[in-house]
Amino acid sequence: MGEKVSRYVVVSDHVYGDDEGLRVSLLYATRTAKALFVVPRIADAVRAGDIGAIPPATLAQLRQAQAVVPDGEDELEAILERNRTAALDTSAASFILLPTSYCNMGCTYCGQEHVRGRLTADHRDRIRARVLRALRLPATRQLNVDWFGAEPMMGYAVIRDLAPDFVRAAAEKGVDYTSAMVTNGSLLTSRNLDVLIRECGISKFFLTIDGPPEVHDVHRPMKSGRGSFWKIIRTVRAALDNDDYRHVTFDFRTNVDVHNQDTVPRYIELMAELGFTRPNVNFTLARVRPWGNDVSAIELAGRDYAERELSWLAAMQEHGLPFSRLPTLAKRITCPAVKRTAELIGGNGNIFSCTDHPLVPEAERTSTLAHIAQADLPDIRPKGEFDDWHDEVAEGRSWCKDCVFLPTCGGSCPKAWHEGNPPCPSYRHNVQGRLDLMAGRLGLRPVPADGLMPL
């Protein structure tokens, strides 16, 4: 059987070199999310689809990265079938739990409506039973429980009540247990952070910092009127000095819009100065997007954002802040909304498939799949709006079908496509600049093509 160059390969526009005469190009094979340095003539052969010009050893490497595939393979269908299989896999159960419906911040770009109130003991027991029921299914080999909001730390007592039971039951059954928390970080302290890590099994924290203190505290205002930047920073910085937490990851997200875009460079400098260059830290930049609300007055256009983002990523690299230049894993599960064994349980007991639905009034009315108190609630949540997402891609209901980044993106957000707001990742627009950063990390820089030296 013949072979062909995969349609899911990006070749660097630039040739990279150093002062010693080294000259290479970069290939990014999105089916496996592998980046490969090759000599320029191999890059030219890949661009031209000329398999015969690629030496055997290099060809074997390209096959392994799925940059070269069997000639008769329908690559789109192969990727979609791989993703369907992952979405239908019942060995991994995933729950996203809202232990409260309230948040102590009032971010203007947030589309949720927060209400006070605590989960009743009966509600907690139903959630406990629901998660443990999934854990004890014969097929379950992995359990993931994420704590979400509103602000999950407003429901800290609920987390302390439920999470240790999940950790203990998973250990007893021999099931792998993972847990993360999405939090604004303002209520974290050294004491409760230790409990969350040691007793509740949480090993990853997603925190949001929207700029330097004077910007963050306005962009993400506390309802009490107090600032939160320095409290968050002090708590996490102290945790990074604790050797017992080396396995814990802290991911700092910055939501960027017209109000804070010009302050991102200073934020990057400040975080580096404060010592957030540790290997268990990660930084993520994301433009503000609709969340059941209208953010058109503050949202940055995708291409404009991607262009500016490159300078921010370059600054991160210069200052030693960890971040993802390009995905390093193919995305088999686009999001929880496409996986039947993944569900989100809101603070009011409503069950959803999509994280954008709870606490958004219209979605609460129209997108609830079930309620935790239902007597006839099945082991696996009822079918949701996005469970047929892979078929939608195959049918061309988004432009994902023809996108080179489908294997690493998966379509990003089915809900956004349904609403007519393409959610393409910024690297779709700035991949060449990101390849430059990957080369620069190794001390290589773009060189003129006519300055090539034979290799």
XYZ file of N, CA and C in Angstrom, residues 287 289 299-309 422 424-430:
63
model
N -9.070 35.128 25.359
C -9.895 36.316 25.158
C -11.292 36.076 25.738
N -15.040 35.672 26.026
C -16.004 35.140 25.067
C -17.404 35.170 25.686
N -15.273 42.376 23.722
C -14.586 41.211 23.149
C -13.624 41.634 22.052
N -12.434 41.044 22.042
C -11.453 41.297 20.994
C -11.695 40.346 19.828
N -11.520 40.843 18.616
C -11.669 39.994 17.437
C -10.594 38.907 17.452
N -10.954 37.713 16.972
C -10.060 36.568 17.060
C -8.692 36.796 16.447
N -8.635 37.298 15.228
C -7.352 37.508 14.563
C -6.554 38.624 15.232
N -7.234 39.676 15.644
C -6.539 40.775 16.324
C -5.941 40.292 17.642
N -6.732 39.507 18.369
C -6.229 38.971 19.631
C -5.009 38.081 19.379
N -5.098 37.202 18.391
C -4.008 36.259 18.116
C -2.723 36.997 17.762
N -2.855 38.094 17.038
C -1.672 38.872 16.675
C -1.007 39.476 17.906
N -1.805 40.044 18.798
C -1.259 40.621 20.015
C -0.720 39.544 20.948
N -1.388 38.413 20.962
C -1.002 37.345 21.873
C 0.429 36.895 21.647
N -17.863 31.070 16.279
C -16.748 30.127 16.125
C -15.710 30.299 17.240
N -12.629 29.076 17.649
C -11.319 28.559 17.254
C -10.216 29.060 18.184
N -9.279 28.181 18.549
C -8.164 28.600 19.398
C -7.274 29.589 18.666
N -6.606 30.429 19.439
C -5.779 31.477 18.821
C -4.672 30.892 17.962
N -4.207 29.675 18.276
C -3.097 29.144 17.474
C -3.514 28.840 16.040
N -4.798 28.810 15.775
C -5.230 28.662 14.382
C -4.766 29.861 13.558
N -4.663 31.011 14.201
C -4.268 32.237 13.506
C -2.790 32.579 13.672
N -2.162 32.071 14.722
C -0.773 32.490 14.956
C 0.198 31.315 15.107
